[in-house]
Coordinates of C-alpha atoms and ligand atoms in Angstrom, one line a residue:
M1 CA 42.6 -69.5 209.1
H2 CA 42.1 -68.7 212.8
L3 CA 40.2 -65.8 214.3
N4 CA 42.6 -63.1 215.3
N5 CA 40.6 -59.9 214.7
S6 CA 37.7 -58.7 216.8
E7 CA 36.3 -57.0 213.7
S8 CA 35.8 -60.3 211.9
S9 CA 32.3 -61.2 210.9
I10 CA 31.0 -64.4 212.5
Y11 CA 27.8 -66.2 211.5
V12 CA 26.3 -68.2 214.3
A13 CA 23.8 -70.6 212.8
G14 CA 21.3 -71.7 215.3
H15 CA 21.8 -68.7 217.7
T16 CA 18.5 -69.2 219.6
G17 CA 19.3 -72.8 220.6
L18 CA 20.9 -73.9 223.8
L19 CA 24.4 -73.9 222.3
G20 CA 24.0 -71.0 219.9
R21 CA 22.8 -68.6 222.6
A22 CA 25.8 -69.5 224.7
V23 CA 28.1 -68.9 221.8
V24 CA 26.6 -65.5 221.1
K25 CA 27.0 -64.5 224.8
K26 CA 30.6 -65.7 224.8
L27 CA 31.5 -63.8 221.6
H28 CA 29.8 -60.6 222.8
N29 CA 31.6 -60.9 226.2
D30 CA 34.9 -61.3 224.3
G31 CA 34.3 -58.1 222.3
Y32 CA 33.2 -59.6 219.0
Q33 CA 30.4 -57.2 217.8
N34 CA 30.3 -58.2 214.1
L35 CA 28.0 -61.2 214.6
I36 CA 25.6 -62.3 211.8
L37 CA 22.4 -63.8 213.3
Q38 CA 19.3 -64.9 211.4
P39 CA 16.2 -66.4 212.9
S40 CA 14.9 -69.6 211.4
S41 CA 11.7 -67.7 210.5
A42 CA 13.8 -65.6 208.1
L43 CA 16.1 -68.2 206.8
D44 CA 15.2 -71.9 206.3
L45 CA 18.6 -73.6 206.5
R46 CA 17.0 -76.7 204.8
C47 CA 16.7 -74.7 201.6
Q48 CA 20.0 -74.6 199.6
R49 CA 19.1 -71.6 197.5
S50 CA 18.1 -69.5 200.5
V51 CA 21.3 -70.5 202.3
D52 CA 23.5 -69.7 199.2
D53 CA 21.8 -66.3 198.8
F54 CA 22.3 -65.6 202.5
F55 CA 26.0 -66.3 202.3
Q56 CA 26.4 -64.3 199.1
D57 CA 24.7 -61.3 200.8
N58 CA 26.5 -61.5 204.1
Q59 CA 29.9 -63.0 203.3
P60 CA 30.7 -64.2 206.8
E61 CA 34.4 -64.8 207.5
F62 CA 33.8 -67.4 210.2
V63 CA 30.9 -69.7 210.8
I64 CA 29.8 -71.7 213.9
L65 CA 27.2 -74.3 212.7
A66 CA 25.2 -74.8 215.9
A67 CA 21.8 -75.2 214.1
A68 CA 20.4 -78.7 214.3
R69 CA 17.3 -80.7 214.9
V70 CA 18.0 -82.1 218.4
G71 CA 16.1 -83.9 221.1
G72 CA 16.2 -86.6 223.7
I73 CA 16.0 -90.4 223.5
L74 CA 12.2 -90.5 222.8
A75 CA 12.1 -87.6 220.4
N76 CA 14.7 -89.4 218.3
D77 CA 12.6 -92.5 218.2
Q78 CA 9.4 -90.7 217.4
F79 CA 10.7 -88.3 214.6
P80 CA 13.5 -90.3 212.9
T81 CA 12.9 -88.7 209.5
D82 CA 13.2 -85.2 210.9
F83 CA 16.4 -86.1 212.8
L84 CA 18.0 -87.7 209.8
V85 CA 16.8 -85.5 206.9
D86 CA 16.7 -82.0 208.6
N87 CA 20.2 -82.4 209.9
L88 CA 21.5 -83.7 206.6
S89 CA 20.0 -80.8 204.8
I90 CA 21.1 -78.1 207.2
Q91 CA 24.7 -79.3 207.2
L92 CA 24.9 -80.0 203.5
N93 CA 23.6 -76.5 202.7
V94 CA 25.6 -74.6 205.2
L95 CA 28.8 -76.5 204.5
N96 CA 28.4 -76.1 200.8
A97 CA 27.6 -72.4 201.0
A98 CA 30.5 -71.8 203.4
H99 CA 32.8 -73.6 201.0
K100 CA 31.6 -71.7 197.9
S101 CA 31.8 -68.3 199.6
G102 CA 35.3 -68.9 201.0
V103 CA 34.7 -68.9 204.7
K104 CA 38.0 -68.8 206.6
R105 CA 37.1 -71.3 209.2
L106 CA 33.9 -73.2 210.1
I107 CA 33.1 -75.1 213.3
F108 CA 30.7 -77.9 212.9
L109 CA 29.0 -79.1 216.1
G110 CA 28.3 -82.8 216.4
S111 CA 27.6 -85.1 219.2
T112 CA 29.3 -88.1 220.9
C113 CA 26.4 -90.3 219.8
I114 CA 28.3 -90.6 216.5
Y115 CA 30.5 -93.2 218.2
P116 CA 29.8 -96.9 218.2
R117 CA 27.6 -98.1 221.1
E118 CA 30.3 -100.4 222.4
A119 CA 33.2 -98.1 221.9
P120 CA 36.0 -98.5 224.5
Q121 CA 35.8 -95.8 227.2
P122 CA 36.8 -93.0 227.3
I123 CA 36.0 -92.7 223.6
K124 CA 38.7 -91.4 221.3
E125 CA 37.9 -89.6 218.1
T126 CA 39.5 -92.5 216.2
A127 CA 36.6 -94.8 217.3
L128 CA 34.5 -93.2 214.6
L129 CA 33.0 -95.8 212.3
S130 CA 34.6 -98.7 214.1
G131 CA 31.4 -100.5 215.1
P132 CA 27.6 -100.5 215.1
L133 CA 25.7 -97.4 216.4
E134 CA 23.2 -97.2 219.3
I135 CA 19.9 -97.8 217.7
T136 CA 17.8 -95.2 219.7
N137 CA 19.7 -92.3 218.1
Q138 CA 21.1 -93.8 214.9
W139 CA 19.2 -91.3 212.7
Y140 CA 20.7 -88.3 214.3
A141 CA 24.1 -90.0 214.5
V142 CA 24.3 -90.9 210.9
A143 CA 23.5 -87.3 209.9
K144 CA 26.2 -86.0 212.2
I145 CA 28.7 -88.6 210.9
A146 CA 27.9 -87.3 207.4
G147 CA 28.6 -83.8 208.6
V148 CA 32.0 -84.7 210.1
L149 CA 33.0 -86.5 206.9
Q150 CA 31.8 -83.6 204.7
C151 CA 34.1 -81.3 206.7
Q152 CA 37.0 -83.7 206.3
A153 CA 36.3 -84.1 202.5
L154 CA 36.2 -80.4 202.0
R155 CA 39.5 -80.1 203.8
R156 CA 41.1 -82.9 201.8
Q157 CA 39.8 -81.8 198.3
H158 CA 39.5 -78.1 198.7
N159 CA 41.8 -77.2 201.6
R160 CA 38.9 -75.8 203.6
D161 CA 39.6 -75.1 207.3
F162 CA 36.5 -76.8 208.7
I163 CA 36.7 -78.3 212.2
A164 CA 34.3 -80.7 213.8
L165 CA 33.6 -80.6 217.6
M166 CA 31.8 -83.6 219.2
S167 CA 30.1 -82.6 222.4
T168 CA 28.7 -84.7 225.2
N169 CA 25.2 -84.2 226.6
L170 CA 24.7 -80.4 226.9
Y171 CA 22.6 -78.6 229.5
G172 CA 22.2 -75.0 230.6
P173 CA 20.1 -71.8 230.6
G174 CA 17.7 -71.8 227.6
D175 CA 17.5 -75.5 227.3
N176 CA 14.3 -77.3 226.1
F177 CA 12.3 -78.3 229.2
D178 CA 9.5 -80.1 227.4
L179 CA 9.0 -83.4 229.2
E180 CA 8.6 -85.5 226.0
S181 CA 11.2 -84.1 223.7
S182 CA 14.0 -82.9 226.0
H183 CA 17.1 -84.5 227.2
V184 CA 17.4 -86.1 230.6
L185 CA 18.8 -83.3 232.7
P186 CA 16.2 -80.6 231.9
A187 CA 13.4 -83.2 232.0
L188 CA 14.3 -84.4 235.4
M189 CA 14.9 -80.8 236.7
R190 CA 11.4 -80.0 235.7
R191 CA 9.8 -83.2 237.0
L192 CA 11.5 -82.8 240.4
H193 CA 10.6 -79.1 240.6
E194 CA 6.9 -79.8 239.8
A195 CA 6.6 -82.8 242.0
Y196 CA 8.1 -80.9 244.9
E197 CA 6.0 -77.8 244.4
S198 CA 2.8 -79.8 244.0
G199 CA 3.6 -81.8 247.2
S200 CA 3.3 -85.2 245.4
K201 CA 7.1 -85.7 245.9
E202 CA 7.3 -88.6 243.5
V203 CA 8.9 -88.5 240.0
T204 CA 9.2 -90.9 237.1
V205 CA 12.7 -91.5 235.8
W206 CA 12.9 -93.3 232.4
G207 CA 14.8 -96.5 232.1
S208 CA 16.8 -98.3 234.8
G209 CA 18.9 -95.2 236.0
K210 CA 22.0 -97.3 235.3
P211 CA 23.2 -95.7 232.0
R212 CA 26.1 -93.3 232.5
R213 CA 26.3 -89.9 230.8
E214 CA 28.8 -87.0 230.7
F215 CA 27.2 -83.6 231.1
L216 CA 28.7 -80.4 229.7
Y217 CA 27.5 -76.9 230.6
S218 CA 26.5 -74.9 227.5
E219 CA 28.7 -72.0 228.3
D220 CA 31.7 -74.4 228.4
I221 CA 31.1 -75.7 224.9
A222 CA 30.7 -72.1 223.8
D223 CA 34.0 -71.4 225.4
A224 CA 35.5 -74.4 223.5
C225 CA 34.1 -73.2 220.2
V226 CA 35.7 -69.8 220.6
F227 CA 39.0 -71.3 221.8
V228 CA 39.1 -73.5 218.7
L229 CA 38.2 -70.6 216.4
K230 CA 41.2 -68.7 217.8
T231 CA 43.7 -71.5 217.7
P232 CA 46.1 -71.5 214.7
E233 CA 45.4 -74.3 212.2
E234 CA 48.8 -76.0 212.5
D235 CA 48.3 -76.4 216.2
L236 CA 44.9 -77.9 215.7
L237 CA 46.0 -80.3 213.1
H238 CA 49.1 -81.3 215.1
V239 CA 46.9 -82.9 217.7
A240 CA 43.9 -83.7 215.4
P241 CA 45.0 -84.8 211.9
D242 CA 41.4 -85.7 211.2
S243 CA 40.3 -82.2 212.4
M244 CA 37.9 -83.6 215.0
F245 CA 37.8 -82.8 218.7
N246 CA 35.8 -84.4 221.5
V247 CA 34.5 -81.8 224.0
G248 CA 33.4 -83.1 227.4
Y249 CA 33.6 -82.4 231.1
G250 CA 35.9 -85.3 231.8
E251 CA 33.7 -87.3 234.2
D252 CA 30.4 -89.2 233.8
L253 CA 27.8 -90.5 236.3
S254 CA 24.8 -92.7 236.3
I255 CA 21.3 -91.3 235.7
R256 CA 20.5 -92.3 239.3
D257 CA 23.5 -90.3 240.6
L258 CA 22.4 -87.4 238.5
C259 CA 19.0 -87.5 240.2
D260 CA 20.7 -87.3 243.6
I261 CA 22.8 -84.3 242.6
L262 CA 19.8 -82.6 241.1
Q263 CA 17.9 -83.1 244.3
E264 CA 20.8 -81.9 246.4
V265 CA 21.2 -78.7 244.4
M266 CA 17.4 -78.1 244.0
Q267 CA 16.8 -79.0 247.7
T268 CA 14.1 -81.5 246.9
D269 CA 13.6 -84.9 248.4
C270 CA 11.3 -86.8 245.9
K271 CA 11.0 -90.5 245.6
L272 CA 12.3 -91.9 242.3
N273 CA 10.2 -94.4 240.3
F274 CA 12.1 -96.0 237.5
D275 CA 10.0 -96.6 234.4
L276 CA 11.5 -99.7 232.8
S277 CA 9.2 -99.5 229.8
K278 CA 11.4 -96.6 228.6
P279 CA 14.7 -97.2 226.8
D280 CA 18.1 -96.9 228.5
G281 CA 20.0 -96.2 225.2
T282 CA 23.7 -96.3 225.2
P283 CA 25.1 -97.8 228.4
R284 CA 28.0 -95.3 228.6
K285 CA 29.6 -92.5 226.5
L286 CA 32.4 -90.9 228.3
V287 CA 34.7 -89.1 225.9
D288 CA 38.5 -88.8 225.8
N289 CA 39.1 -85.1 226.0
S290 CA 42.9 -85.2 225.6
R291 CA 43.2 -83.5 222.3
L292 CA 41.7 -80.2 223.6
A293 CA 43.4 -80.7 226.9
Q294 CA 46.8 -80.9 225.0
L295 CA 46.0 -77.5 223.5
G296 CA 45.2 -76.1 227.0
W297 CA 41.4 -76.3 227.1
N298 CA 39.4 -78.0 229.9
A299 CA 35.8 -77.5 230.8
P300 CA 35.7 -75.0 233.7
T301 CA 32.2 -75.5 235.1
P302 CA 31.6 -78.2 237.8
L303 CA 28.3 -80.1 237.4
R304 CA 26.7 -78.7 240.6
K305 CA 27.5 -75.1 239.7
G306 CA 26.1 -75.6 236.2
I307 CA 22.9 -77.2 237.5
L308 CA 22.4 -74.4 240.0
H309 CA 22.7 -71.7 237.2
T310 CA 20.4 -73.7 235.0
Y311 CA 17.8 -74.1 237.8
Q312 CA 17.9 -70.4 238.6
W313 CA 17.2 -69.8 234.9
Y314 CA 14.4 -72.4 234.8
K315 CA 12.7 -70.9 237.9
A316 CA 12.9 -67.4 236.4
N317 CA 11.8 -68.3 232.9
V318 CA 9.9 -71.6 232.7
A319 CA 8.5 -72.6 236.0
K320 CA 4.9 -71.5 236.6
P321 CA 4.6 -69.5 239.8
S322 CA 3.0 -71.7 242.5
Ligands
GDP1 P1 20.8 -89.9 225.2 O1 22.1 -89.5 225.8 O2 20.8 -89.7 223.7 O3 20.4 -91.3 225.6 O4 19.8 -88.8 225.6 P2 18.8 -88.5 226.8 O5 19.3 -87.3 227.5 O6 17.4 -88.3 226.2 O7 18.7 -89.7 227.8 C1 19.8 -90.1 228.6 C2 19.4 -91.2 229.6 O8 18.5 -90.7 230.6 C3 18.6 -92.4 229.0 O9 19.1 -93.6 229.6 C4 17.2 -92.1 229.4 O10 16.4 -93.3 229.4 C5 17.4 -91.5 230.7 N1 16.2 -90.7 231.2 C6 15.6 -90.8 232.5 N2 14.6 -90.0 232.6 C7 14.5 -89.3 231.4 C8 13.6 -88.2 231.0 O11 12.7 -87.8 231.6 N3 13.9 -87.7 229.7 C9 14.9 -88.2 228.9 N4 15.1 -87.6 227.7 N5 15.8 -89.2 229.3 C10 15.6 -89.7 230.6

């Protein structure tokens, strides 16, 4: 059942993460005040009993499941158990508890890395499980595939209105800027900033710079989440019988081109050194957005604008004063 009452209670799982904080901001801006938020220090989503008790006590009507163990290409490679097991546990527990407590609608956030490495571009939702995965993020991908299938299974067997959104590479204010564990955009933003400020004016870029990625601003995916929450079930299922939606910006670019745009927006002019000892990962993962577009949703934020807002946030919150 869709969200049509501003008094409804909405649990945002993972509200301190990049996506969760954008979802909370969007819901607040839209007048939803009855939000249920619980820090991970108070609720370990990997523990089924705690999650069951939490749902019993709070009885959320709607859930946005944005909590996940996430990280860039190297973090996936270094912590495969965490990426596989933590994500499986979080999803299993939240989806089970939401089912048992009769949540009206749940949005499960996945990622486009669930699709086969060689999927035809732009990737349609129907490409799921049609070929082998990219090896560098297979642990995370398998967990997210299990989440999508759990949503579909709960719908099929128990008529639960659980929807899966697959997002492309996210970026935005509040991102992880750790150089080892982050994704490419915040990592390069930080490297370029630090190289420019220090006067060295040289940065290392992992891999060949040739892989192409599609970047989506965090506030846009939050907008998509709320759009989907508010859309009647029959409209969603009409365009997505498998209750899955890709969410992307609609254009991709190479990592090298991303560096150029970052430099233009950040007004830096660093020399790029490509470190070929680091993995490239999937060559390309542009998604087909047509399902959401058919319902009337498109990502509103151009890449340069999103990068500028993110850089302003980075300078105010992360960058050390020089
Ligand atoms: P992916 O989409 O799962 O591969 O996630 P990432 O955002 O971690 O990486 C995207 C692409 O950017 C890969 O080809 C990386 O090799 C490349 N890349 C270049 N420099 C960096 C960096 O400093 N950090 C990360 N995470 N990726 C980088």
